[in-house]
PDB file of C-alpha atoms in Angstrom:
ATOM      1  CA  UNK A 257     104.758  80.923 102.199  1.00 87.00           C
ATOM      2  CA  UNK A 258     104.393  77.556 103.893  1.00 93.00           C
ATOM      3  CA  UNK A 259     102.825  78.855 107.138  1.00 94.00           C
ATOM      4  CA  UNK A 260     100.089  80.672 105.215  1.00 93.00           C
ATOM      5  CA  UNK A 261      99.289  77.655 103.033  1.00 93.00           C
ATOM      6  CA  UNK A 262      99.313  75.331 106.037  1.00 93.00           C
ATOM      7  CA  UNK A 263      96.881  77.665 107.772  1.00 93.00           C
ATOM      8  CA  UNK A 264      94.547  77.478 104.784  1.00 91.00           C
ATOM      9  CA  UNK A 265      94.673  73.668 104.738  1.00 93.00           C
ATOM     10  CA  UNK A 266      94.071  73.438 108.483  1.00 92.00           C
ATOM     11  CA  UNK A 267      91.148  75.841 108.233  1.00 87.00           C
ATOM     12  CA  UNK A 268      89.548  73.706 105.513  1.00 87.00           C
ATOM     13  CA  UNK A 269      90.051  70.668 107.757  1.00 91.00           C
ATOM     14  CA  UNK A 270      88.174  72.550 110.518  1.00 85.00           C
ATOM     15  CA  UNK A 271      91.255  72.559 112.742  1.00 89.00           C
ATOM     16  CA  UNK A 272      90.667  76.196 113.580  1.00 85.00           C
ATOM     17  CA  UNK A 273      93.037  76.714 116.500  1.00 86.00           C
ATOM     18  CA  UNK A 274      95.954  75.371 114.495  1.00 91.00           C
ATOM     19  CA  UNK A 275      94.901  77.395 111.449  1.00 90.00           C
ATOM     20  CA  UNK A 276      94.921  80.594 113.499  1.00 88.00           C
ATOM     21  CA  UNK A 277      98.336  79.691 114.924  1.00 92.00           C
ATOM     22  CA  UNK A 278      99.880  79.365 111.465  1.00 94.00           C
ATOM     23  CA  UNK A 279      98.088  82.439 110.138  1.00 92.00           C
ATOM     24  CA  UNK A 280      99.659  84.418 112.984  1.00 91.00           C
ATOM     25  CA  UNK A 281     103.028  82.882 112.164  1.00 95.00           C
ATOM     26  CA  UNK A 282     102.724  83.912 108.511  1.00 94.00           C
ATOM     27  CA  UNK A 283     101.803  87.437 109.565  1.00 91.00           C
ATOM     28  CA  UNK A 284     104.714  87.633 111.999  1.00 93.00           C
ATOM     29  CA  UNK A 285     107.174  86.448 109.337  1.00 95.00           C
ATOM     30  CA  UNK A 286     105.866  88.899 106.732  1.00 94.00           C
ATOM     31  CA  UNK A 287     104.038  91.695 108.583  1.00 88.00           C
ATOM     32  CA  UNK A 288     103.915  93.849 105.439  1.00 88.00           C
ATOM     33  CA  UNK A 289     101.783  91.290 103.589  1.00 91.00           C
ATOM     34  CA  UNK A 290      98.258  92.695 103.816  1.00 85.00           C
ATOM     35  CA  UNK A 291      96.696  89.453 102.524  1.00 88.00           C
ATOM     36  CA  UNK A 292      98.169  87.414 105.378  1.00 90.00           C
ATOM     37  CA  UNK A 293      96.827  89.904 107.888  1.00 84.00           C
ATOM     38  CA  UNK A 294      93.349  89.992 106.347  1.00 82.00           C
ATOM     39  CA  UNK A 295      93.241  86.190 106.135  1.00 85.00           C
ATOM     40  CA  UNK A 296      94.152  85.972 109.812  1.00 84.00           C
ATOM     41  CA  UNK A 297      91.231  88.227 110.658  1.00 78.00           C
ATOM     42  CA  UNK A 298      88.685  86.288 108.653  1.00 77.00           C
ATOM     43  CA  UNK A 299      89.571  82.838 109.976  1.00 81.00           C
ATOM     44  CA  UNK A 300      89.537  84.048 113.543  1.00 73.00           C
ATOM     45  CA  UNK A 301      86.422  83.000 115.425  1.00 55.00           C
ATOM     46  CA  UNK A 302      84.273  84.807 117.971  1.00 48.00           C
ATOM     47  CA  UNK A 303      86.452  83.796 120.907  1.00 52.00           C
ATOM     48  CA  UNK A 304      89.283  85.789 119.385  1.00 55.00           C
ATOM     49  CA  UNK A 305      87.424  89.104 119.393  1.00 60.00           C
ATOM     50  CA  UNK A 306      90.252  90.894 121.194  1.00 60.00           C
ATOM     51  CA  UNK A 307      92.782  89.583 118.682  1.00 63.00           C
ATOM     52  CA  UNK A 308      90.638  90.867 115.812  1.00 63.00           C
ATOM     53  CA  UNK A 309      90.451  94.293 117.418  1.00 64.00           C
ATOM     54  CA  UNK A 310      94.227  94.347 117.815  1.00 68.00           C
ATOM     55  CA  UNK A 311      94.783  93.325 114.197  1.00 69.00           C
ATOM     56  CA  UNK A 312      92.467  96.048 112.878  1.00 67.00           C
ATOM     57  CA  UNK A 313      94.159  98.519 115.188  1.00 69.00           C
ATOM     58  CA  UNK A 314      97.491  97.596 113.632  1.00 72.00           C
ATOM     59  CA  UNK A 315      96.075  97.937 110.130  1.00 71.00           C
ATOM     60  CA  UNK A 316      94.649 101.359 110.963  1.00 68.00           C
ATOM     61  CA  UNK A 317      98.078 102.492 112.154  1.00 73.00           C
ATOM     62  CA  UNK A 318      99.995 100.874 109.293  1.00 74.00           C
ATOM     63  CA  UNK A 319      97.688 102.146 106.534  1.00 70.00           C
ATOM     64  CA  UNK A 320      96.250 105.436 107.838  1.00 66.00           C
ATOM     65  CA  UNK A 321      93.690 106.978 105.534  1.00 66.00           C
ATOM     66  CA  UNK A 322      93.814 104.106 103.036  1.00 66.00           C
ATOM     67  CA  UNK A 323      90.759 102.217 104.261  1.00 66.00           C
ATOM     68  CA  UNK A 324      88.242 103.798 106.612  1.00 68.00           C
ATOM     69  CA  UNK A 325      86.943 100.341 107.491  1.00 70.00           C
ATOM     70  CA  UNK A 326      90.014  99.482 109.602  1.00 65.00           C
ATOM     71  CA  UNK A 327      89.446 101.999 112.409  1.00 65.00           C
ATOM     72  CA  UNK A 328      85.697 101.348 112.343  1.00 68.00           C
ATOM     73  CA  UNK A 329      86.253  97.611 112.741  1.00 69.00           C
ATOM     74  CA  UNK A 330      88.498  98.329 115.711  1.00 68.00           C
ATOM     75  CA  UNK A 331      85.485  99.949 117.360  1.00 71.00           C
ATOM     76  CA  UNK A 332      83.123  97.139 116.341  1.00 71.00           C
ATOM     77  CA  UNK A 333      84.865  94.277 118.096  1.00 69.00           C
ATOM     78  CA  UNK A 334      84.498  95.589 121.665  1.00 72.00           C
ATOM     79  CA  UNK A 335      80.749  95.566 121.033  1.00 71.00           C
ATOM     80  CA  UNK A 336      80.986  91.898 120.025  1.00 67.00           C
ATOM     81  CA  UNK A 337      82.958  91.255 123.217  1.00 69.00           C
ATOM     82  CA  UNK A 338      80.155  92.851 125.279  1.00 73.00           C
ATOM     83  CA  UNK A 339      82.272  95.903 126.090  1.00 75.00           C
ATOM     84  CA  UNK A 340      80.102  98.723 124.719  1.00 80.00           C
ATOM     85  CA  UNK A 341      81.727 101.445 126.864  1.00 83.00           C
ATOM     86  CA  UNK A 342      85.100 100.712 125.284  1.00 78.00           C
ATOM     87  CA  UNK A 343      83.523 100.895 121.816  1.00 76.00           C
ATOM     88  CA  UNK A 344      81.812 104.208 122.580  1.00 82.00           C
ATOM     89  CA  UNK A 345      85.002 105.700 123.985  1.00 81.00           C
ATOM     90  CA  UNK A 346      86.947 104.621 120.906  1.00 75.00           C
ATOM     91  CA  UNK A 347      84.324 105.842 118.414  1.00 77.00           C
ATOM     92  CA  UNK A 348      84.179 109.248 120.118  1.00 80.00           C
ATOM     93  CA  UNK A 349      87.942 109.544 119.686  1.00 77.00           C
ATOM     94  CA  UNK A 350      87.696 109.193 115.878  1.00 71.00           C
ATOM     95  CA  UNK A 351      87.949 112.368 113.884  1.00 65.00           C
ATOM     96  CA  UNK A 352      85.069 113.014 111.451  1.00 60.00           C
TER      97      UNK A 352
END
């Protein structure tokens, strides 16, 4: 897909905001493509902590039980955003 490839090229060129924009576009065009979603997460920088949390939240809902890392990552990003109470509340809601 062109949007995904353009995102990769822009990321290599250190044009991060544009790369994220096209990664999101690729994900919105093909939301079932797990690779597009994971790529979007990994090129996202610290200032997009909330977006990362939302993406992992979506993955946890879309693929329940397939990867225990998804819900755990959702709880990790509030910590990175200096919102530890939100992280604690979320982690307590997880079933063991």
